[in-house]
Coordinates of C-alpha atoms and ligand atoms in Angstrom, one line a residue:
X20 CA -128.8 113.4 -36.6
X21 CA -126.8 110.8 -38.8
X22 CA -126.0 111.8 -42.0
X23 CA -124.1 109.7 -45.0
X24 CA -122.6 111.4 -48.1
X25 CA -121.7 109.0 -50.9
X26 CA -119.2 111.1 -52.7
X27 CA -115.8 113.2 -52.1
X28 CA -115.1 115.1 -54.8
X29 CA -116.9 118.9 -54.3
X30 CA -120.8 118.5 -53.8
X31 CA -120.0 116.0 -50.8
X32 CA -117.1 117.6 -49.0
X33 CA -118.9 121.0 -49.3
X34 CA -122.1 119.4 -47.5
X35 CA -119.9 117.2 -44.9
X36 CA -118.2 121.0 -43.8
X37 CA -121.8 122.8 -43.1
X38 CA -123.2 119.8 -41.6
X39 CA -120.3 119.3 -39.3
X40 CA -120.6 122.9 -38.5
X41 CA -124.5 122.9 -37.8
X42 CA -123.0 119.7 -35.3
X43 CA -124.4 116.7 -37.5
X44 CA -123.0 113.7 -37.4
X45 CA -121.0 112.8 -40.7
X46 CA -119.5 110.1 -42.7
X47 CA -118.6 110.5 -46.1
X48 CA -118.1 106.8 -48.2
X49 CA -116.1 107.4 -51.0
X50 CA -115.7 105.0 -54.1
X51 CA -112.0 106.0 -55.1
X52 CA -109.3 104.6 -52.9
X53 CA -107.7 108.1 -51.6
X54 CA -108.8 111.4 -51.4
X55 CA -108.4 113.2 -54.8
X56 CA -105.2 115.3 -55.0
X57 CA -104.1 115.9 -58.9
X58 CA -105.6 115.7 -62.0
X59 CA -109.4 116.1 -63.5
X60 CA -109.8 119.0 -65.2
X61 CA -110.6 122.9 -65.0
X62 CA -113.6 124.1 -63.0
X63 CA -115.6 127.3 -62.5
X64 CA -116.2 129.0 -59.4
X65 CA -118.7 131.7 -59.7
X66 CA -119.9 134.4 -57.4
X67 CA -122.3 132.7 -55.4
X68 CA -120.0 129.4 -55.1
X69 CA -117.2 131.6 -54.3
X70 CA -119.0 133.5 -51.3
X71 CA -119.8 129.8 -50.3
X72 CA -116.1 129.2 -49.9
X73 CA -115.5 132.4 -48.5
X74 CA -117.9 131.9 -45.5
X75 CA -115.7 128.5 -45.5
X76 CA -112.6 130.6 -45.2
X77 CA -110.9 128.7 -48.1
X78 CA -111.0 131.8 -50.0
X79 CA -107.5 132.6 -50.3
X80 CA -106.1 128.9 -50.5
X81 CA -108.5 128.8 -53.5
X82 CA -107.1 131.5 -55.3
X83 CA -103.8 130.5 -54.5
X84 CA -104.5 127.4 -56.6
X85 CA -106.2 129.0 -59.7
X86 CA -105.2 127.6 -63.3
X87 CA -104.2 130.9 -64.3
X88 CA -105.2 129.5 -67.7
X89 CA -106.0 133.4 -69.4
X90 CA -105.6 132.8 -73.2
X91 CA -106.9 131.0 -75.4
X92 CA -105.4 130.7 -79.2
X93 CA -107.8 129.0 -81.7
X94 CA -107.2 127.7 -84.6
X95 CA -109.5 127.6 -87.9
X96 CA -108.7 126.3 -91.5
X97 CA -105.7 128.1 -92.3
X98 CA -106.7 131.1 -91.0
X99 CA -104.3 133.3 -88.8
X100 CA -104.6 131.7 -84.9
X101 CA -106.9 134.0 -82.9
X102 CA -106.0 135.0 -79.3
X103 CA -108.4 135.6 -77.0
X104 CA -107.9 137.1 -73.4
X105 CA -110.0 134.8 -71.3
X106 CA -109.5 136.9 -68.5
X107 CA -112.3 139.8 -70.5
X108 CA -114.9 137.0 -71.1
X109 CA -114.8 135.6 -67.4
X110 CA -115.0 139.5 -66.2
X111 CA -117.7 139.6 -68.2
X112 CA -119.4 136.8 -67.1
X113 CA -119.0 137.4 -63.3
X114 CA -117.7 139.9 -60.7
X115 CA -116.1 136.8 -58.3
X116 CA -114.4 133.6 -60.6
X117 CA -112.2 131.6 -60.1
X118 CA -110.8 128.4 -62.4
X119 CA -109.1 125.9 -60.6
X120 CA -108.5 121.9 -61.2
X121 CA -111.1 120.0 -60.2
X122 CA -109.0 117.7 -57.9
X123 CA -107.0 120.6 -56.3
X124 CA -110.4 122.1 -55.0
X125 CA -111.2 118.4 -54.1
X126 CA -108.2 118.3 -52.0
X127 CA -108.5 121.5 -50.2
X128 CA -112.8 120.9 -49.3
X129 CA -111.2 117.0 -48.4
X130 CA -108.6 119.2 -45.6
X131 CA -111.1 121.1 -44.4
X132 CA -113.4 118.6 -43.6
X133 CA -111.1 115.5 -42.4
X134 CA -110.9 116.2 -39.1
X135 CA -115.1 116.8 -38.7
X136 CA -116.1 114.7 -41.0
X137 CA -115.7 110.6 -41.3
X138 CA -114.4 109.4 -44.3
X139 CA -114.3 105.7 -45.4
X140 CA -112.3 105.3 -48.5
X141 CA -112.5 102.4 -51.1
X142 CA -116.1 101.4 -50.5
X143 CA -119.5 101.9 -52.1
X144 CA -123.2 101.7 -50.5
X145 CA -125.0 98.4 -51.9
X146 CA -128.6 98.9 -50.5
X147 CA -130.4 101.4 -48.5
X148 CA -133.5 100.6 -46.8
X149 CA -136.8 102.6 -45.8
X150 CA -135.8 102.7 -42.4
X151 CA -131.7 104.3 -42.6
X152 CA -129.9 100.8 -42.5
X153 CA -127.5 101.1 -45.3
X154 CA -125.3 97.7 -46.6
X155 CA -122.0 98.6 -48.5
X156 CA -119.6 96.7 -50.4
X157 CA -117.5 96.1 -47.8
X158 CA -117.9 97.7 -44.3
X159 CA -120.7 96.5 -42.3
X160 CA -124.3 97.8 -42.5
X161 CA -124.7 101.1 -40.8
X162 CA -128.1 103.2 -40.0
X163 CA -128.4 106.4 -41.2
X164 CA -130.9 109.2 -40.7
X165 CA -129.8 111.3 -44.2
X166 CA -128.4 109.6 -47.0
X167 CA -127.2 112.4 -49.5
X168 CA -125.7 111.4 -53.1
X169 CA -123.1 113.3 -54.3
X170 CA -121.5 111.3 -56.3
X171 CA -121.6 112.9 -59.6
X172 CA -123.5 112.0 -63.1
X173 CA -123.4 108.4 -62.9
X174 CA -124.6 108.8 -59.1
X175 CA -125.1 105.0 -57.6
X176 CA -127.1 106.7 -54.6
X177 CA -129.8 108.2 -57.5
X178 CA -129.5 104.7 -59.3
X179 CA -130.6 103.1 -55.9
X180 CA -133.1 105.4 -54.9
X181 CA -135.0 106.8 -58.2
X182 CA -133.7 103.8 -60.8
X183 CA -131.7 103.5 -64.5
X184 CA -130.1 106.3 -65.6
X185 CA -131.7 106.7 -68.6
X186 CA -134.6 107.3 -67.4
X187 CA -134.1 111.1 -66.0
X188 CA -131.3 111.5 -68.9
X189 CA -131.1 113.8 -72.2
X190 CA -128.2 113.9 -74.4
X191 CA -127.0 117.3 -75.5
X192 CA -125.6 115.7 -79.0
X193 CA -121.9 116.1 -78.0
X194 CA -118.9 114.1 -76.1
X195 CA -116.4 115.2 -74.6
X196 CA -112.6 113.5 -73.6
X197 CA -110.1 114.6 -71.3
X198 CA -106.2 112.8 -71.3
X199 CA -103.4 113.7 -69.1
X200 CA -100.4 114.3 -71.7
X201 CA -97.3 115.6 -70.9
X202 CA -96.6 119.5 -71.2
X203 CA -94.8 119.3 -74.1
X204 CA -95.3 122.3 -75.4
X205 CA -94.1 123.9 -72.3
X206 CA -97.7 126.0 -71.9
X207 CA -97.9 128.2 -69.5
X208 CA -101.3 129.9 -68.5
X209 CA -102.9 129.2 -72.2
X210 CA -105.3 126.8 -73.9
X211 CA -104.3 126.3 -77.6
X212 CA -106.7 124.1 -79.9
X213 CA -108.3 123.8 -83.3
X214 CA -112.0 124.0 -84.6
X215 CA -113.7 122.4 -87.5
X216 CA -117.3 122.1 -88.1
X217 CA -118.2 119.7 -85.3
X218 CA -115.2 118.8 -83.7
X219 CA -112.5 121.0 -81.6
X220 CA -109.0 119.9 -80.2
X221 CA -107.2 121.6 -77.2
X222 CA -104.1 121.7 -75.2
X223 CA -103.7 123.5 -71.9
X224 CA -101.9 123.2 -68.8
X225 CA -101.6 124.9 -65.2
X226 CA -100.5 126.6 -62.5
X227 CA -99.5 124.1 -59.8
X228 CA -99.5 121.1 -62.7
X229 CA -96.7 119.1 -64.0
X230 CA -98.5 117.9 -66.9
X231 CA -101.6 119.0 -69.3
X232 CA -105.0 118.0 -71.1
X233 CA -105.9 117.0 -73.9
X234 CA -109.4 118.0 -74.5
X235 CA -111.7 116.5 -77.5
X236 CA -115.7 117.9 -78.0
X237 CA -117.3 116.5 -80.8
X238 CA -120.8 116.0 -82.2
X239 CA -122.4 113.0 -83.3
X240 CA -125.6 112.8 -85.5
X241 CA -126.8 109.8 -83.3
X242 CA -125.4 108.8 -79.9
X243 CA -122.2 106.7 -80.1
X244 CA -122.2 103.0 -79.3
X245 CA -119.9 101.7 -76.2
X246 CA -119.7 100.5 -72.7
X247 CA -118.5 103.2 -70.4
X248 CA -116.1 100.9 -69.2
X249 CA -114.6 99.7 -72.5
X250 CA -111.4 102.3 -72.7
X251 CA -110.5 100.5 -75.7
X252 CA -113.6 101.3 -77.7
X253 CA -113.8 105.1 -76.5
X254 CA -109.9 105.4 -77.9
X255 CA -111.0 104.3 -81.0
X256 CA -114.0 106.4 -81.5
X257 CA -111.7 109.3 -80.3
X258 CA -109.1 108.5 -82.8
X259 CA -112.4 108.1 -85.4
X260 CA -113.8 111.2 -84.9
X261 CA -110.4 112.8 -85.0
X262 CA -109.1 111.8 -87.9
X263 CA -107.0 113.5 -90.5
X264 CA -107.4 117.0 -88.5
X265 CA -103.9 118.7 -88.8
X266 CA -102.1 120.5 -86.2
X267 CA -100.9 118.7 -83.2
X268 CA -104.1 116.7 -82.8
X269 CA -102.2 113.2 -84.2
X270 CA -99.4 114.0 -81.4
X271 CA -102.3 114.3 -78.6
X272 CA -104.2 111.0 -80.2
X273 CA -100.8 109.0 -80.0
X274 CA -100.9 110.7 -76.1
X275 CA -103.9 109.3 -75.7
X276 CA -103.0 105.5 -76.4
X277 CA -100.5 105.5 -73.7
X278 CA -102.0 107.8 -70.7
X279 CA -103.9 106.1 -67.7
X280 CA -105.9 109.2 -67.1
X281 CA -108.7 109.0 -69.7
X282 CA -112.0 110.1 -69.5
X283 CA -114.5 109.8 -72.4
X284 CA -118.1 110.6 -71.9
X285 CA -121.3 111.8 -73.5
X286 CA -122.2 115.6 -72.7
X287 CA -125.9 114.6 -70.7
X288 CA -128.4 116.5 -69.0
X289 CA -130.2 115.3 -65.8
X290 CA -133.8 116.3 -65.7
X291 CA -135.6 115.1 -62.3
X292 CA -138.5 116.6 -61.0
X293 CA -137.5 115.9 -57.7
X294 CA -134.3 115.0 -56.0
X295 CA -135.8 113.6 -52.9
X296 CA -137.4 110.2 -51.8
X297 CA -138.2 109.1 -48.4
X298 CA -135.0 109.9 -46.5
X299 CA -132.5 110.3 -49.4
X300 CA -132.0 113.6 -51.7
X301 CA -129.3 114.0 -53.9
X302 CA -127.2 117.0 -54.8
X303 CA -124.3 118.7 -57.2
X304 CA -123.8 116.4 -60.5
X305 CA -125.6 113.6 -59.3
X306 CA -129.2 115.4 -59.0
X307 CA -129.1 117.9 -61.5
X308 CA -125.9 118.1 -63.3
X309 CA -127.0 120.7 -66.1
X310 CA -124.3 118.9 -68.6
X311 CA -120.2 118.2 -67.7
X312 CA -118.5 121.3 -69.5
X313 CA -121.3 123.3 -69.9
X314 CA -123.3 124.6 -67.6
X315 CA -121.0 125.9 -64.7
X316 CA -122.4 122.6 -62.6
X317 CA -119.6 123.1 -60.0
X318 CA -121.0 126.6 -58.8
X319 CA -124.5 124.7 -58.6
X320 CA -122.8 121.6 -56.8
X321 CA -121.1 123.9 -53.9
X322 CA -124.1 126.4 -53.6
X323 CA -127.2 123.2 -53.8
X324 CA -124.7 121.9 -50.8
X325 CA -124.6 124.4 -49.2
X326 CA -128.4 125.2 -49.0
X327 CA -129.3 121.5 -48.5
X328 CA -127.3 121.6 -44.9
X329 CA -128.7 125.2 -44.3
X330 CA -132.3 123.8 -44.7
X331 CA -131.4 120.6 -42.9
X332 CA -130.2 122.5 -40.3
X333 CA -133.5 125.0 -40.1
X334 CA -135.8 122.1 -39.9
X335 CA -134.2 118.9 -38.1
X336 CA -134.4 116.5 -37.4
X337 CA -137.3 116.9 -40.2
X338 CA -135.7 115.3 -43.1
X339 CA -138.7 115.9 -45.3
X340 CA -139.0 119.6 -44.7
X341 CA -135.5 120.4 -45.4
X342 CA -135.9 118.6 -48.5
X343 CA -138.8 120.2 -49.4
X344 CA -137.4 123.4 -48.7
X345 CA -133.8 122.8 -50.4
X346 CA -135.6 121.8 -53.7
X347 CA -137.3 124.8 -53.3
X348 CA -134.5 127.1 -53.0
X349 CA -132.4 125.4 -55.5
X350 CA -135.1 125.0 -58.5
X351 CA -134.9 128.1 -59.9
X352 CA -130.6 128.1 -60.4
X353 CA -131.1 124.1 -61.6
X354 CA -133.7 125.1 -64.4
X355 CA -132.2 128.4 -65.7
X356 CA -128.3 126.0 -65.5
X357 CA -130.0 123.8 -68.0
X358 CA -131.7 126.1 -70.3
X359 CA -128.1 127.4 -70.4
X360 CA -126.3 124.1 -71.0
X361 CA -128.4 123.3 -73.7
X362 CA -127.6 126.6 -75.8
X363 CA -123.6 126.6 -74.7
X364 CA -123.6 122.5 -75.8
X365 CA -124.2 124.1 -78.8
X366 CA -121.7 127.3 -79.3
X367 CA -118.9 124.8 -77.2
X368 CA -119.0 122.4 -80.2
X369 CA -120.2 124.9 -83.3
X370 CA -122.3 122.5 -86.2
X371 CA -120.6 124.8 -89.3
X372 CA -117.7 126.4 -90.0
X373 CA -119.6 129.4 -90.5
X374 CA -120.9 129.1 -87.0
X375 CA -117.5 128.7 -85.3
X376 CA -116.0 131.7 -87.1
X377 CA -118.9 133.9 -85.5
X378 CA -118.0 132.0 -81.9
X379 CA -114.4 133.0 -82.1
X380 CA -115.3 136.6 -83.4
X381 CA -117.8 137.1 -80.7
X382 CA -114.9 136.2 -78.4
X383 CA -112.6 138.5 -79.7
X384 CA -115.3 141.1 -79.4
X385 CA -115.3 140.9 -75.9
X386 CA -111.6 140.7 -75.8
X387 CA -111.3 144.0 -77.8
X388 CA -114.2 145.8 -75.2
X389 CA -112.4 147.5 -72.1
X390 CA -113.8 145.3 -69.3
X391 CA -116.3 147.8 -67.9
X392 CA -118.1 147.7 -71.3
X393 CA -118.3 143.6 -71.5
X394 CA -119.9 143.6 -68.2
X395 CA -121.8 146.1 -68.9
X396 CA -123.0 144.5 -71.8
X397 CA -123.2 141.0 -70.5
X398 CA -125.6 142.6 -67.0
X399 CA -128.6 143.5 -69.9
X400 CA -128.7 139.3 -70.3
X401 CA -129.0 137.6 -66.8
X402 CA -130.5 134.8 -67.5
X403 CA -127.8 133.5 -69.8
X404 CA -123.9 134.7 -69.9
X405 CA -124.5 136.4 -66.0
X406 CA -126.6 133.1 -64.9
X407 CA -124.6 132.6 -62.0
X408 CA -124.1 136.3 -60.4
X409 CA -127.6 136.6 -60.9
X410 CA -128.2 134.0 -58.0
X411 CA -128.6 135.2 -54.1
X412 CA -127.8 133.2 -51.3
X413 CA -129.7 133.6 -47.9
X414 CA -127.0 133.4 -44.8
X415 CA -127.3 130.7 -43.2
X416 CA -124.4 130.5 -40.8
X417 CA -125.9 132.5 -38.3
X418 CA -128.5 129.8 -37.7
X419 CA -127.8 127.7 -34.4
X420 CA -127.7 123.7 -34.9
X421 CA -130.2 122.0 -33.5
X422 CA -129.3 118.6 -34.6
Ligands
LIG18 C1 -114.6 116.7 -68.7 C2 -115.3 117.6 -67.8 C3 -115.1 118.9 -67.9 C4 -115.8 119.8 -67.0 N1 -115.6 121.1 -67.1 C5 -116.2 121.9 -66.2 C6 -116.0 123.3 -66.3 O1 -115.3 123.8 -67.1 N2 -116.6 124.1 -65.3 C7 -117.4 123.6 -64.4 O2 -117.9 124.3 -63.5 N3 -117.6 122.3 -64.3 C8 -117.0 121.4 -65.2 N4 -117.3 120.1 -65.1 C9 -118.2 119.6 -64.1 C10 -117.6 119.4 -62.8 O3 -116.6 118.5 -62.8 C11 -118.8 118.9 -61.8 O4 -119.9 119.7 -62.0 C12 -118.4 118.9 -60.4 O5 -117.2 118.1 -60.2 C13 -119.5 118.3 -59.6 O6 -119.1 117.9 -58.3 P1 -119.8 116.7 -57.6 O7 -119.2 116.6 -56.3 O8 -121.3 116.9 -57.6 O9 -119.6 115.4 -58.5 P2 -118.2 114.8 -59.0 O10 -117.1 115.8 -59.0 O11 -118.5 114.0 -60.2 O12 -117.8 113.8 -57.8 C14 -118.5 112.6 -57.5 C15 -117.7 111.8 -56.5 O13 -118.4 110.6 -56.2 C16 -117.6 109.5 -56.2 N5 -118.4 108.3 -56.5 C17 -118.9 107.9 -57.7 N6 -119.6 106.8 -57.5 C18 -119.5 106.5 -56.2 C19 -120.0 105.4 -55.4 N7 -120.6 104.4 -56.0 N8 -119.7 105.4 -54.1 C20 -119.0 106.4 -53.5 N9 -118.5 107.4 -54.2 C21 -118.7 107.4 -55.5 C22 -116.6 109.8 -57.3 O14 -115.4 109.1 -57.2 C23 -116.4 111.3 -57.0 O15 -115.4 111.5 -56.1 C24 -116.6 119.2 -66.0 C25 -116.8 117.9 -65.9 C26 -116.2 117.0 -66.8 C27 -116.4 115.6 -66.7

């Protein structure tokens, strides 16, 4: 069987390297003009997305690349800076994570997949037809059995296929930015930043980076007015919303004016029923992102990839199975990731300043626990802080291809 992935980031790589094993056929279109090598920002890997990767046998040269990012020192009015050992509250959270830039992950799922997997750079599907013929900006139409969208929030495959965006989604009430600024406070393996009632400012670099990020999470009583293209607008908001808050936040504004790596975008929920339609399905971000900073999405992108080829592989060349069966298998971890997006959007960007003192002492609670006991603590809950470990996989690498 033919199968198309629009998207090479994680969700589409991760897809293209079990289909190529289960001996589809792939080719992955990709909108950016190279594969991705630096940049983006920190992701999660939790246990079920790194046994995933292990069964990959990236394992190692993914923990070779972690961020190594393990404090955090948080600022608050002119109380004394807090430090808290990230290291406890991840240990809490899971038994197997790993942070790691999103474009250094993207780079080593792009390795392991080149030589299997097709990948036509610089181009972007245009039209894709009942019957698998697919029209793109600028190769010539090709027919597909599978077309797969993974490529991300904004997905153009999901646009195509299920219509506007705004129809499937909900706004958590914050935004978030991200700017590439130079290290200049020489960090190493920490994330510094400030909190105010409804806004927070960081700085943090990593391993295997020459530079850092600036990040910037605010809330806004009503959703802000630009074009997600207009750079100049979302500076100025940023710079708005940002205004007269002390530390080093006017040093990492000015940074902002000058960078060429600037992202600025609303923290949104996707809620589909479904992510399938005739012979298309989405996965990762661009079916059910639970909200960008929030809700561990890149666990669900990796693992929802790597059922959708297990359950393509079970049932092909019945496209409509699999997809049946994938949503099936996936639904539970998609619908528990956004009840738990919705409640961290809120403790990520606290409302009062009474609300973000009792964020950074629960942190330093955990901190002050001797691991056992925050893990222990965190196992009563689940559904919430243990979200992710709580997920099983089924194996399905000992299944034959039959494609
Ligand atoms: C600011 C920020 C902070 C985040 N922090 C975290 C975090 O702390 N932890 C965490 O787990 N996750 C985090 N995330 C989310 C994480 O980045 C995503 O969940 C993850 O990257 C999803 O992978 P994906 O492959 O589904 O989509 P994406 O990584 O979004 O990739 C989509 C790919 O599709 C490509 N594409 C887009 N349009 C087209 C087109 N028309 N044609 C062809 N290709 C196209 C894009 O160029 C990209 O390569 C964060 C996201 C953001 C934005």
């Amino acid at each position: 069987m033919r199968v198309l992935i629009s998207g090479a980031s994680i969700a589409g790589p991760v897809l293209a390297y079990w289909l190529s094993k289960y001996r589809f056929e792939v080719t992955v279109v990709e909108r950016a003009p190279s594969p991705r090598k630096t940049g983006g920002h920190a992701v999660d890997l939790f246990r079920p997305a790194m046994q995933v990767v292990g069964k990959m046998g990236l394992r190692e040269v993914v923990r070779s690349k972690v961020t190594g990012t393990d404090t955090l020192v948080m600022r608050r009015g002119n109380a004394k800076p807090v430090t808290v050992d990230l290291r406890k509250v991840y240990t809490a959270a899971s038994d197997d994570h790993v942070e790691i830039m999103r474009d250094h992950l993207a780079e080593i799922l792009y390795d392991a997949t080149s030589r299997e997997a097709e990948y036509v750079f610089a181009d972007s599907i245009t039209s894709i037809s009942a019957d698998g013929e697919v029209t793109f900006e600028h190769g010539p139409p090709r027919r597909f059995d599978v077309i797969v969208g993974a490529d991300g929030l904004h997905s153009n495959v999901r646009s195509l296929t299920f219509g506007p965006e705004a129809s499937f989604t909900t706004w958590l009430g914050t935004y978030v930015s991200v700017v590439s600024v130079p290290n200049y406070l020489g960090l190493n393996g920490a994330m510094e930043g400030i909190g105010q009632a409804g806004r927070i400012a960081a700085i943090y670099s990593a391993a295997h980076m020459d530079d850092a990020r600036a990040l910037f999470l605010f809330r806004t009583p009503e959703p802000l007015d630009y074009h997600y293209r207009d750079v100049v607008r979302q500076k100025q908001l940023l710079r708005q919303r940002f205004a007269g808050m002390g530390w080093e936040v006017p040093r990492l504004l000015a940074a902002a004016e000058e960078t060429e790596t600037f992202y600025f975008d609303s923290i949104t929920q996707l809620r589909l029923d479904t992510w399938s339609r005739g012979r298309v399905t989405l996965v990762g971000d661009a079916g059910y992102c639970p909200g960008p900073v929030v809700g561990g999405s890149t666990s669900l992108a990796v693992v929802g990839a790597y059922i959708l080829a297990g359950e393509l592989a079970r049932y092909a060349p019945d496209y409509h199975a699999a997809f049946a069966a994938y949503e099936r298998e996936i639904g539970d971890y998609v619908r528990r990731s956004r009840g738990f997006a919705a409640g961290a959007a809120n403790m990520l960007v606290p409302a009062s300043e009474f609300h973000l003192w009792a964020i950074v002492r629960a942190a330093q609670l955990i901190d002050a626990l001797p691991a056992w006991a925050g893990r222990a603590l965190a196992k009563f809950n689940a559904k919430t802080i243990r979200l992710h470990d709580a997920i099983e996989l089924e194996d399905y690498t000992t299944r034959q291809a039959t494609s």
